[in-house]
Short mmCIF file of C-alpha atoms in Angstrom, two decimals:
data_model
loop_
_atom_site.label_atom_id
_atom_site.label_comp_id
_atom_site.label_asym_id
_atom_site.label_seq_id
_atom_site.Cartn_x
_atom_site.Cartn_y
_atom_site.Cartn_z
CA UNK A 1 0.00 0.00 0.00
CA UNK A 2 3.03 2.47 1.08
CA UNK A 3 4.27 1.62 -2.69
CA UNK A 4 1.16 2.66 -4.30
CA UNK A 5 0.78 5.99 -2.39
CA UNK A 6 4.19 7.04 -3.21
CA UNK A 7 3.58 7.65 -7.04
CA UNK A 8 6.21 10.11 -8.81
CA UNK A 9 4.93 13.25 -10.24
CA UNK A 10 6.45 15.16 -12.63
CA UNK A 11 4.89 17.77 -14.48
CA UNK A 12 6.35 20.49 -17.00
CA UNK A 13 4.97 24.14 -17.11
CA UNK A 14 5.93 26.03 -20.52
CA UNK A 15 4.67 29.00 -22.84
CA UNK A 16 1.83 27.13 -25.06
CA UNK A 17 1.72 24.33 -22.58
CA UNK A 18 0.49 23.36 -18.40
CA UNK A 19 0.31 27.03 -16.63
CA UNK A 20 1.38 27.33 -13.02
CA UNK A 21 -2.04 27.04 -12.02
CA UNK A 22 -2.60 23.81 -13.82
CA UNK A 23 0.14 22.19 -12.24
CA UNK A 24 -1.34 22.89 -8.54
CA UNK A 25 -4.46 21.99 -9.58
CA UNK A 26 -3.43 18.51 -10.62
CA UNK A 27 -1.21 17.88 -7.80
CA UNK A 28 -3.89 18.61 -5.28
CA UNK A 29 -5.87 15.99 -7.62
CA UNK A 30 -3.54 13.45 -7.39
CA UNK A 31 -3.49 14.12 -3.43
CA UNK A 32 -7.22 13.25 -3.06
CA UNK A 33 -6.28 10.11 -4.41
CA UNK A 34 -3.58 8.92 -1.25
CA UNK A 35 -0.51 10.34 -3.52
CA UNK A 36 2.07 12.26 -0.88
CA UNK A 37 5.00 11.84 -2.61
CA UNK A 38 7.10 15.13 -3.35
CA UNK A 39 6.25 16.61 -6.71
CA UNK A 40 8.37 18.09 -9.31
CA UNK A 41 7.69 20.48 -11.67
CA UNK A 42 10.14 21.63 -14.52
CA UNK A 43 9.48 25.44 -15.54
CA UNK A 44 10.59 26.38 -18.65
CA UNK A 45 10.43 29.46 -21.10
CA UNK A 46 8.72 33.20 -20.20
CA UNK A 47 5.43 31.93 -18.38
CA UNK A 48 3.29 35.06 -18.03
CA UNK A 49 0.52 35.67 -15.69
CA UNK A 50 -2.68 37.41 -15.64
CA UNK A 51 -3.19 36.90 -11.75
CA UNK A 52 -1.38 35.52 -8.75
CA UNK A 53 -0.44 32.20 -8.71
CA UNK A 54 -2.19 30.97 -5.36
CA UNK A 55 -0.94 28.73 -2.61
CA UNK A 56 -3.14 26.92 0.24
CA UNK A 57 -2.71 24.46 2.63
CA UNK A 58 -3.76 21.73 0.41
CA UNK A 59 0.14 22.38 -1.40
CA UNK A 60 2.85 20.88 -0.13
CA UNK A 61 5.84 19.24 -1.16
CA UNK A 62 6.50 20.37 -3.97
CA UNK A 63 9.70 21.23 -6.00
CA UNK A 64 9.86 24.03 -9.10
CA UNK A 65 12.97 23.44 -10.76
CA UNK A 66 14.17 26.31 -13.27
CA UNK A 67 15.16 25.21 -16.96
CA UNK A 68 17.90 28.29 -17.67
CA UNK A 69 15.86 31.23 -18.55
CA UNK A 70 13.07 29.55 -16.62
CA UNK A 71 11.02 33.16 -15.53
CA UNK A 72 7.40 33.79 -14.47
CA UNK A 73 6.29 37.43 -15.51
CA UNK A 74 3.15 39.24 -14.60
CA UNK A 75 4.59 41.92 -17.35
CA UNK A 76 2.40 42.64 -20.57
CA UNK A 77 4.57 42.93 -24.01
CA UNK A 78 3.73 46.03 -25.70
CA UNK A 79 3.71 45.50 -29.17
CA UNK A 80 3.37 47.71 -32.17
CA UNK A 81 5.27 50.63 -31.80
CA UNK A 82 5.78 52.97 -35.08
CA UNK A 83 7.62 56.34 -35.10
CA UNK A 84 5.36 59.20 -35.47
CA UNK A 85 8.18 62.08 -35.28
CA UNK A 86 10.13 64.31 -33.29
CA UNK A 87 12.07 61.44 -31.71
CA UNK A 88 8.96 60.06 -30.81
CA UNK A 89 7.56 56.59 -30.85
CA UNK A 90 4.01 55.08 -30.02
CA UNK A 91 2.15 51.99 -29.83
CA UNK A 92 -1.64 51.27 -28.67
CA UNK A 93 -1.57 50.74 -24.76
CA UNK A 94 -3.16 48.12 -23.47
CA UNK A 95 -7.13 47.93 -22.62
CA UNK A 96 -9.34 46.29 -19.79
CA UNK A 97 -12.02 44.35 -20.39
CA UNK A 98 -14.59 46.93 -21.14
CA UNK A 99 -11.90 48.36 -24.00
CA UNK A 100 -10.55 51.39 -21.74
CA UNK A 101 -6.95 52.06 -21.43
CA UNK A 102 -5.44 50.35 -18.95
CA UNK A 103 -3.27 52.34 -16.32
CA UNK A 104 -0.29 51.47 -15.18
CA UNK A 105 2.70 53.33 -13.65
CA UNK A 106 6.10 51.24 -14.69
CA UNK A 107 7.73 50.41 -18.11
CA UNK A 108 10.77 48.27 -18.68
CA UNK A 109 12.19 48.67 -21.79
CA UNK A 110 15.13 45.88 -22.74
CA UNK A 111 15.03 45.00 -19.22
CA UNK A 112 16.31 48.63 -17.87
CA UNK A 113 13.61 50.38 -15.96
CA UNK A 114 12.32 53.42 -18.34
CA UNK A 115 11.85 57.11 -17.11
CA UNK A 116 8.08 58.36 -16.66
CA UNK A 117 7.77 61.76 -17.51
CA UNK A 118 8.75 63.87 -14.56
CA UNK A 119 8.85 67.67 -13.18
CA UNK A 120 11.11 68.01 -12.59
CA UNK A 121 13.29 66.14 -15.19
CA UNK A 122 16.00 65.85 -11.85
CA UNK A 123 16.04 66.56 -8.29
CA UNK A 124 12.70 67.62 -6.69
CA UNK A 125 10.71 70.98 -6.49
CA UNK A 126 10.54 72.79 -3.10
CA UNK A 127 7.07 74.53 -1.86
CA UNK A 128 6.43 77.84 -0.71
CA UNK A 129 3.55 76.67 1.63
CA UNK A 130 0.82 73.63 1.94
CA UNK A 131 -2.36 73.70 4.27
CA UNK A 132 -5.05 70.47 4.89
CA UNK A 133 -8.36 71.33 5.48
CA UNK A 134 -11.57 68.91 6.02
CA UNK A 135 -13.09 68.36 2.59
CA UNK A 136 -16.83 69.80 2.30
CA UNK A 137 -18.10 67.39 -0.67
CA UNK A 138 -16.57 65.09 -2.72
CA UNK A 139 -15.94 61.08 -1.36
CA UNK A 140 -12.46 61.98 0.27
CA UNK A 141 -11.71 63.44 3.47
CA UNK A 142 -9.40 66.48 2.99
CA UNK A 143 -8.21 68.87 0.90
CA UNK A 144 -4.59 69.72 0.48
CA UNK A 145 -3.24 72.81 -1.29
CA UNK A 146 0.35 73.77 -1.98
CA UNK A 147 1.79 76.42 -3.56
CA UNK A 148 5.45 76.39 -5.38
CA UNK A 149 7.73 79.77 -5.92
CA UNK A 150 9.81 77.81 -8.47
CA UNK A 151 9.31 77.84 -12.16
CA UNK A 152 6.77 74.55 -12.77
CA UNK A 153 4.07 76.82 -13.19
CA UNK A 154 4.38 76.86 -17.58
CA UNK A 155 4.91 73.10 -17.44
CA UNK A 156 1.58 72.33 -14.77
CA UNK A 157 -0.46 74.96 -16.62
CA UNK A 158 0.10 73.05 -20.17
CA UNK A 159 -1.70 69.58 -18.83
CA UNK A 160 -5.15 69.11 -19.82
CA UNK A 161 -7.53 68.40 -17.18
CA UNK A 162 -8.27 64.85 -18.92
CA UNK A 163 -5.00 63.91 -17.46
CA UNK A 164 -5.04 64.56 -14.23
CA UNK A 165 -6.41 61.83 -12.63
CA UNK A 166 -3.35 59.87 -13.69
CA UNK A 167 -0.55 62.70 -13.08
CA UNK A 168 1.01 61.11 -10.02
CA UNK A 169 2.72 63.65 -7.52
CA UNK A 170 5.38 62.06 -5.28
CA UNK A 171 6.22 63.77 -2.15
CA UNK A 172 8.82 63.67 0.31
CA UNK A 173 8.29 64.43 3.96
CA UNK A 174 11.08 64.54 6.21
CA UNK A 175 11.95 60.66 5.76
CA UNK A 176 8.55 59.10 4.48
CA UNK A 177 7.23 59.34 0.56
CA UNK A 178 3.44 59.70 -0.23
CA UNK A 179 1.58 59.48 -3.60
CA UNK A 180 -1.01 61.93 -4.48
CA UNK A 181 -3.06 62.44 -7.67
CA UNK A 182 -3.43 65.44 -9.00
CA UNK A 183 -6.90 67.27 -8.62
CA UNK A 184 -6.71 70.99 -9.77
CA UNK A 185 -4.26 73.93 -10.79
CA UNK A 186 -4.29 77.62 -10.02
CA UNK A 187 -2.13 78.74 -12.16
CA UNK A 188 -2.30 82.22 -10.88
CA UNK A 189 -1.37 81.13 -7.50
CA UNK A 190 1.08 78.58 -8.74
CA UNK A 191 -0.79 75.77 -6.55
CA UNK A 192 -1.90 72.83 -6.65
CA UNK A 193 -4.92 70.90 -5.14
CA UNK A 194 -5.16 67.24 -4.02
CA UNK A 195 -7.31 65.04 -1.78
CA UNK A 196 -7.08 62.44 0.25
CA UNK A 197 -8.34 60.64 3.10
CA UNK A 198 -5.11 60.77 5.11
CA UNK A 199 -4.75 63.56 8.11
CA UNK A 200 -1.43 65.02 8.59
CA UNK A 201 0.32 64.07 11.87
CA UNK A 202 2.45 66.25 14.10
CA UNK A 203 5.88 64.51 12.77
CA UNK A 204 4.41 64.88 8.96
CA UNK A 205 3.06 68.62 8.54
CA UNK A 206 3.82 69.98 5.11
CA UNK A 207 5.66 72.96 4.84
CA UNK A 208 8.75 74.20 3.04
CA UNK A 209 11.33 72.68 5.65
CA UNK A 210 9.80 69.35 5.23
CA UNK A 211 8.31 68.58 1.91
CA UNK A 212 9.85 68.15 -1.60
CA UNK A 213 7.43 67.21 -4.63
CA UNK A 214 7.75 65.68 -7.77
CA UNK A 215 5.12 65.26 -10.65
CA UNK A 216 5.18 61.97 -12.69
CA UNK A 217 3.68 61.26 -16.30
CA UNK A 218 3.18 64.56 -17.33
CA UNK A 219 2.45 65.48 -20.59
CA UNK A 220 4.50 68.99 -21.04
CA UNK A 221 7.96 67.13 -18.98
CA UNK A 222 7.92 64.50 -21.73
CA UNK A 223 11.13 65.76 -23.51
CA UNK A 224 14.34 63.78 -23.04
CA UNK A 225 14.62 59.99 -24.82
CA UNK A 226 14.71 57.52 -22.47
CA UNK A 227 11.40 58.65 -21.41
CA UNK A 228 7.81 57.12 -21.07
CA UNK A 229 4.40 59.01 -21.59
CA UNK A 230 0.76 57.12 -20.85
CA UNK A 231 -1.65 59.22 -22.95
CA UNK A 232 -5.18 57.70 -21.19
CA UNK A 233 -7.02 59.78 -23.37
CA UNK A 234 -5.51 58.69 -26.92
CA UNK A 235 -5.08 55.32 -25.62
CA UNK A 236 -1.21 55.58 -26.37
CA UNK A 237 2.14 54.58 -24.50
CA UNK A 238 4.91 57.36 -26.15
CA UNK A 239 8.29 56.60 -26.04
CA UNK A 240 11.09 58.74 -26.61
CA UNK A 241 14.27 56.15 -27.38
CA UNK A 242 17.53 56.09 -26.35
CA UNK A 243 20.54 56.48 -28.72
CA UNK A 244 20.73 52.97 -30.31
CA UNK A 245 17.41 51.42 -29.10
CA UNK A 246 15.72 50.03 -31.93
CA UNK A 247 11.89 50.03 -31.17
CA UNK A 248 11.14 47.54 -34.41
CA UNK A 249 12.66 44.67 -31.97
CA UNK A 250 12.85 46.18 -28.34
CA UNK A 251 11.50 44.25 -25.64
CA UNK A 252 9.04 47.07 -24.15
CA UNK A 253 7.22 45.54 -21.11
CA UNK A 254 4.73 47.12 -18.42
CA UNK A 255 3.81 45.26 -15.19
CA UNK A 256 -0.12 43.75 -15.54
CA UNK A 257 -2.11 45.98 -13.14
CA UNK A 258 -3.86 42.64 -11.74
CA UNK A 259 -1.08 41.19 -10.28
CA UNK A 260 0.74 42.94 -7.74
CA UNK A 261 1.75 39.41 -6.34
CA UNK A 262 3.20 37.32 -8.30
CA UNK A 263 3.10 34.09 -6.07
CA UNK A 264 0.55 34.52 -2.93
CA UNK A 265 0.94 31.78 0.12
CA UNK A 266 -1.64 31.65 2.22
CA UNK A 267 -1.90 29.08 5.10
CA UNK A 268 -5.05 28.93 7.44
CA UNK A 269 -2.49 29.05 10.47
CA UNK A 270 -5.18 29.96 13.01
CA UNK A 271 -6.02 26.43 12.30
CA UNK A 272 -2.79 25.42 12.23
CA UNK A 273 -3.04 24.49 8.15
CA UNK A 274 0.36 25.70 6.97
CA UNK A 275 1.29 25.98 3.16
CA UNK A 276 4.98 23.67 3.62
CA UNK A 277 8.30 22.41 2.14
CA UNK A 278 8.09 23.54 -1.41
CA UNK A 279 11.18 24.78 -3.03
CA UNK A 280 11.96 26.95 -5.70
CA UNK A 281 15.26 26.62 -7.63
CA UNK A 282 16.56 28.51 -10.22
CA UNK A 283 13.82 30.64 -11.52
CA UNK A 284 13.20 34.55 -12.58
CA UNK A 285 10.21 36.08 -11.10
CA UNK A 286 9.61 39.71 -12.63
CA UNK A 287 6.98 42.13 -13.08
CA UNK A 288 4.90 43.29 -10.43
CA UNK A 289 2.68 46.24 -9.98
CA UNK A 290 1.49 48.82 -8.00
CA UNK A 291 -1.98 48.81 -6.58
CA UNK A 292 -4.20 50.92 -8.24
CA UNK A 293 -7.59 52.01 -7.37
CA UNK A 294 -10.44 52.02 -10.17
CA UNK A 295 -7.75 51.56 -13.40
CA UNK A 296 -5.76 54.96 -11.99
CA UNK A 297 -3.27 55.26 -9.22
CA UNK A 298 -3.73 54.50 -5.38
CA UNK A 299 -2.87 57.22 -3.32
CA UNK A 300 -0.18 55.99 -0.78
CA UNK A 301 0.39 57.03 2.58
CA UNK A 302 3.61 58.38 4.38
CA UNK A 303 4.71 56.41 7.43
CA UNK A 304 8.44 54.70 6.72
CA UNK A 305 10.41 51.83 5.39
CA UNK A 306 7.56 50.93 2.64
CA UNK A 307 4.86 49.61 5.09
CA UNK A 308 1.81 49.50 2.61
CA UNK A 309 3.66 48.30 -0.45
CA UNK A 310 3.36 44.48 -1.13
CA UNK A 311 5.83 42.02 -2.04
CA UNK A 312 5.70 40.17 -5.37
CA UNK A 313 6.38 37.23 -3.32
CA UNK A 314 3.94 37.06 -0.36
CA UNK A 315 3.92 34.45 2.35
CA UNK A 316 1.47 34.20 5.70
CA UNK A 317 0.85 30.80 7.48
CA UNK A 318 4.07 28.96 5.59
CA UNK A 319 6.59 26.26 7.03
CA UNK A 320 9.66 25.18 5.20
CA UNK A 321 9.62 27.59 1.55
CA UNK A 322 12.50 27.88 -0.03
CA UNK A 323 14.16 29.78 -2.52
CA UNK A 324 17.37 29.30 -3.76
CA UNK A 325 19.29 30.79 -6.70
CA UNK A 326 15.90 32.48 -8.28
CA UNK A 327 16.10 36.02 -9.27
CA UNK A 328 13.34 38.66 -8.35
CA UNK A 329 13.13 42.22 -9.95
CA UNK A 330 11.05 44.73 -11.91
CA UNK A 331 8.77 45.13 -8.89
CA UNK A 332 6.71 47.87 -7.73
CA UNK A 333 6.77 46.54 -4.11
CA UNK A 334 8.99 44.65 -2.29
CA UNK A 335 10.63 41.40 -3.61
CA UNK A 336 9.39 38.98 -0.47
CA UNK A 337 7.05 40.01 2.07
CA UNK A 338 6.82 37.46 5.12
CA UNK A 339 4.03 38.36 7.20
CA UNK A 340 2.79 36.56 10.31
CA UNK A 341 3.14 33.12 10.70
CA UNK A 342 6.47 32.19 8.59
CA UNK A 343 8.19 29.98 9.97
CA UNK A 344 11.59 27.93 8.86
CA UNK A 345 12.02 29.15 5.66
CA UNK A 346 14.76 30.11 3.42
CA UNK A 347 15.78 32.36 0.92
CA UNK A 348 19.65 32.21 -0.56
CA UNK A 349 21.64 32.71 -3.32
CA UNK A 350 19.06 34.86 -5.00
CA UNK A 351 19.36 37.83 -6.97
CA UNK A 352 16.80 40.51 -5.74
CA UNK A 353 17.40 44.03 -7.94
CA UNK A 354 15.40 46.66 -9.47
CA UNK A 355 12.81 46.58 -6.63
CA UNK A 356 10.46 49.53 -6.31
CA UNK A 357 10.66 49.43 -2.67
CA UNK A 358 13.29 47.18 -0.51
CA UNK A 359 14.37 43.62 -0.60
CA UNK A 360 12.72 41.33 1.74
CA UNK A 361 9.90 42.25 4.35
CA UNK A 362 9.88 39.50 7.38
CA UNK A 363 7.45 40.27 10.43
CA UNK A 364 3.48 41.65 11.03
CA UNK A 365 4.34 44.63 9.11
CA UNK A 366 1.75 46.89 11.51
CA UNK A 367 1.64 47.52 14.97
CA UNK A 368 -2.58 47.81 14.18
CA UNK A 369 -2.75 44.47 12.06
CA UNK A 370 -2.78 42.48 15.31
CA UNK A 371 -3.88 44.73 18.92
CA UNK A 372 -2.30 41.91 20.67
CA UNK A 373 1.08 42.30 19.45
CA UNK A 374 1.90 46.14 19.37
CA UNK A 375 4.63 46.38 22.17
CA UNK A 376 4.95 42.65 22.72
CA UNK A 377 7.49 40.36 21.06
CA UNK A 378 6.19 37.64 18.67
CA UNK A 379 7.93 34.64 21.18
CA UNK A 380 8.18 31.11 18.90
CA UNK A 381 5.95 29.52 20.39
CA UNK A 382 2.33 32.21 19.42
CA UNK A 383 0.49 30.86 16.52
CA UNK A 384 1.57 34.09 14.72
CA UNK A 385 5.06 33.94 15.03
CA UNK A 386 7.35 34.70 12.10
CA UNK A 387 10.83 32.81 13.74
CA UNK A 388 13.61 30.74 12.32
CA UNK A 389 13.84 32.23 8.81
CA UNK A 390 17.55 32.64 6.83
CA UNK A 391 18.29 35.39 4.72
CA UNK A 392 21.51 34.20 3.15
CA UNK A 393 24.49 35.19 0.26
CA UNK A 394 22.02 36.40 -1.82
CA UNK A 395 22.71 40.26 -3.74
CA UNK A 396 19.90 42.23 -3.07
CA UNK A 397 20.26 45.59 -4.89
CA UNK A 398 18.93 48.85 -6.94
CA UNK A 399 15.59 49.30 -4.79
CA UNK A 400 13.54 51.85 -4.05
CA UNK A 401 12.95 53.17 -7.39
CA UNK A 402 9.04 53.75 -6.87
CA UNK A 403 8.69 54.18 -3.23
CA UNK A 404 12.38 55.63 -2.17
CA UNK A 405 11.48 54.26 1.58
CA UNK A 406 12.47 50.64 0.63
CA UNK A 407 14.56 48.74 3.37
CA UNK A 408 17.17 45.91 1.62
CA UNK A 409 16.14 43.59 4.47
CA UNK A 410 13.33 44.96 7.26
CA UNK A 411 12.49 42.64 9.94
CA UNK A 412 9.43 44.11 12.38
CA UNK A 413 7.57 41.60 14.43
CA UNK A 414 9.95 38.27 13.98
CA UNK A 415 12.49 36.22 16.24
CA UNK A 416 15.53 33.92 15.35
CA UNK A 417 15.76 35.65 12.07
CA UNK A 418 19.51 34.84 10.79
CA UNK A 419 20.98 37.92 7.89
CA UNK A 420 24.18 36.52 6.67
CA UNK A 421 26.52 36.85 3.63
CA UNK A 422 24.53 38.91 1.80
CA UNK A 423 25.64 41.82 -0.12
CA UNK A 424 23.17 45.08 0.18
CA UNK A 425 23.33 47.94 -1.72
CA UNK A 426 22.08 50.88 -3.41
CA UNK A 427 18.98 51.92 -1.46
CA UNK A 428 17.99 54.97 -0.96
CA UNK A 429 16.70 54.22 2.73
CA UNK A 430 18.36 51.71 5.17
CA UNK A 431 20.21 48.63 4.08
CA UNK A 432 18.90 46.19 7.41
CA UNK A 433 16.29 47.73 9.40
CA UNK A 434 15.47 45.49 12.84
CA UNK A 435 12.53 46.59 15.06
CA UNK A 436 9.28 48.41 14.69
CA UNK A 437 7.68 49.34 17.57
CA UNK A 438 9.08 51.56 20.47
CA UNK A 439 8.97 49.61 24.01
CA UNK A 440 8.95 46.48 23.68
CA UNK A 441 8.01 43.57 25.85
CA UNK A 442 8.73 40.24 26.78
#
C-alpha cells in the first residue's frame, strides 16, 4: 500500500503548454487520491501571468525546478510601436475588459527600468507653503493645497484636465514618501490641489522645511529619450528612445495591473493548516505592480520603510519555503514580504534588484494588524510567530525606485531571524532595518 501511495509526479509548465495554475491543480488531484510523494515540476520558457499564482494548505511538497531562462512574468509585451516624429515613438496601450486604457505606472524597456515623464526632469521641487483642510463634498476626506515659488508653473499649466487623474505627484516628507493624484491647478497662484483621506500628523506637517514634490507622467515634462508618456485619453504609450534602441525589436514591457503578487501563500495558520516544504530553484520572477484604485493610481500614505507596499512574493501561514538561486526584480513593491506566521524558511543565493521598494519584508508589518502584538514580542511559540527564517548570500540591490522608503532587508515583528553573507546595496533608505515598535516587551 506504502508503494502505491508514493507515485512520482512530474509535471512540466511552458509558454503554449500546463500554466502554473494547472500544475497545482493537478497535484492537489492526485493528493485526493492517497498520492504524498514530493512533486516536481520543470518550468521552462517566459510563463506570463494574468493573476497571482495561489498557494493553500492543500500544497505541499513540492519542487519548481528552473530550466535556464526559466522566468514567471506578470509583465504585458507592448507590441506595435511605429515612429510618429520628433524622436517620438508610439504603440496602442493596453485595454481592460470593457476596451478602456489600462493604467499602469512602470515600463521596462530591454530590461532597464524606463523614465516616466517627470517635473522636474531631476532633483525635486521645493514649496512655498501647503495647508489640509476637512473636505466639504466630494468622497475623500481632505483637501490639500500647496503652492510652489519655483518655475513649474508653464509646465503644470500646459496639462489638460483629462490627465489629471493619472498625473502622479510624489512627495517627500522629512523621511517618508506619499503618492497623491493630482486634482486641480491655479495657475495664478502657482498651486496645486489634491485630496485624500489621510490627516497630517504632528511629525508629517507639510511645509517648506519638510516637503519636496515631484510630478510623474506629465504630458508637457515629456522631452528627453529615455522617457515614457501614458496618454489615457488617446489610448497611447509614447516613447522617446535612447541612442541605439531600436523600437522595431525592443522588448518594451509594463507590469499587468492585476497582479501585484506574483506568487501569494496563504496558510489557514489559526487552524494550524500551513502551506509547507516547497522549493523553488533557479527561476526569474519579474513584473509586479502597484496597486491601483479604479484603473488609476492608489494614493499611498507616508509612514516609513515601505509599510503599505506588497511584495511580489507574499507568504502568511508557511513552514519550510525555499528559494534558492531564483532572481526577483522589476517590482513595484517589495521582492518577499513574510508576514505573520512564517516559519523555517529560506531564501539564498538569490538575486533581488530593481525593486520599487526594498528587498525582503519578514514580520506583522503593523503595529494595528494584530492589537495583541503592538509592544509585545512575537515569542516562537504564538500561533503568529514569524521565527527561524535565513536570509543568506544572496545580492539584493537597486531598490527603491518607486517608493524611495524601501529597506534591503526589514524585519518588524519576527524572532531567530539569521541575515548573513549577503551583499546590500544601493537603497535609498536603510540597508537592514530590525525593530518596529518603540517599548517592547517580553
Amino acid at each position: 500500500m506504502l508503494g502505491e501511495a508514493l507515485l512520482a509526479v512530474a509535471l512540466t509548465v511552458e509558454p503554449g503548454g500546463l500554466t502554473l495554475d494547472a500544475a497545482l491543480a493537478r497535484i492537489r488531484e492526485g493528493r485526493k487520491g492517497g498520492d504524498s510523494s514530493v512533486a516536481t515540476v520543470t518550468v521552462r520558457g517566459v510563463n506570463r501571468i494574468a493573476r497571482p499564482v495561489v498557494f493553500t494548505e492543500a500544497d505541499h511538497d513540492i519542487d519548481f525546478v528552473g530550466e535556464p531562462g526559466a522566468t514567471v512574468t506578470g509583465g504585458m509585451r507592448l507590441e506595435g510601436w511605429r515612429d510618429v516624429g520628433g524622436g517620438v515613438w508610439e504603440a496602442e496601450a493596453p485595454k481592460t475588459d470593457r476596451g478602456e486604457t489600462l493604467f499602469f505606472d512602470q515600463l521596462w524597456v530591454n530590461g532597464r527600468r524606463a523614465a516616466c515623464a517627470r517635473l522636474p526632469s531631476e532633483g525635486w521641487l521645493e514649496i512655498s507653503s501647503a495647508t489640509q483642510i476637512v473636505a466639504e463634498t466630494g468622497p475623500k476626506k481632505f483637501v490639500e493645497r500647496v503652492k510652489f515659488d519655483d518655475g513649474c508653473a508653464k509646465a503644470l499649466a500646459e496639462v489638460p484636465k483629462a490627465d489629471y487623474p493619472y498625473l502622479e505627484a510624489g512627495v517627500i516628507c522629512k523621511w517618508s514618501y506619499g503618492l497623491r493624484t493630482l486634482q486641480g491647478y491655479d495657475e495664478a497662484e502657482n498651486a496645486v490641489e489634491f485630496r485624500t483621506d489621510f490627516p497630517w500628523q504632528r511629525w508629517k506637517l507639510w511645509n517648506r522645511r519638510n516637503v519636496l514634490i515631484a510630478f510623474f507622467n506629465v504630458r508637457s515634462a515629456f522631452d528627453a529619450p529615455g522617457e515614457w508618456f501614458l496618454d489615457m485619453s488617446a489610448g497611447r504609450i509614447r516613447y522617446r528612445p535612447l541612442p541605439g534602441e531600436r523600437m522595431e525589436t525592443a522588448d518594451v514591457v509594463a507590469p499587468n495591473p492585476a497582479v501585484v503578487r506574483l506568487l501569494s501563500f496563504k496558510g489557514d495558520w489559526r487552524r494550524r493548516r500551513y502551506v509547507s516544504n516547497i522549493r523553488f530553484r533557479g527561476i526569474a520572477f519579474a513584473h509586479a505592480s502597484a496597486k491601483t484604485e479604479g484603473n488609476r493610481p492608489k494614493e499611498l500614505d507616508q509612514l516609513q520603510a515601505g509599510v503599505f507596499m506588497e511584495g511580489a512574493i507574499s507568504l502568511e501561514g508557511v513552514r519550510g519555503i525555499a528559494f534558492d538561486r531564483c532572481d526577483v526584480s522589476r517590482t513595484a513593491g517589495y521582492g518577499f514580504r513574510f508576514r505573520s506566521a512564517c516559519m523555517s524558511n529560506r531564501v539564498a543565493s538569490c538575486r533581488i534588484s530593481d525593486t520599487g521598494t526594498g528587498g525582503l519584508w519578514l514580520g506583522a508589518e503593523l503595529p494595528g494588524a494584530a492589537p495583541d502584538i503592538v509592544r509585545q514580542v512575537l515569542k516562537p511559540n504564538r500561533l503568529d510567530s514569524t521565527a527561524y527564517n535565513v536570509i543568506s548570500n544572496n545580492v539584493i540591490s537597486g531598490g527603491g525606485r518607486y517608493n524611495p522608503e524601501g529597506v534591503g532587508v526589514c524585519l518588524s515583528h519576527c524572532s531567530d531571524t539569521k541575515i548573513v553573507h549577503n551583499d546590500i546595496h544601493d537603497f535609498y533608505y536603510s540597508g537592514v532595518s530590525i525593530g518596529w515598535v518603540w517599548g517592547y516587551t517580553g
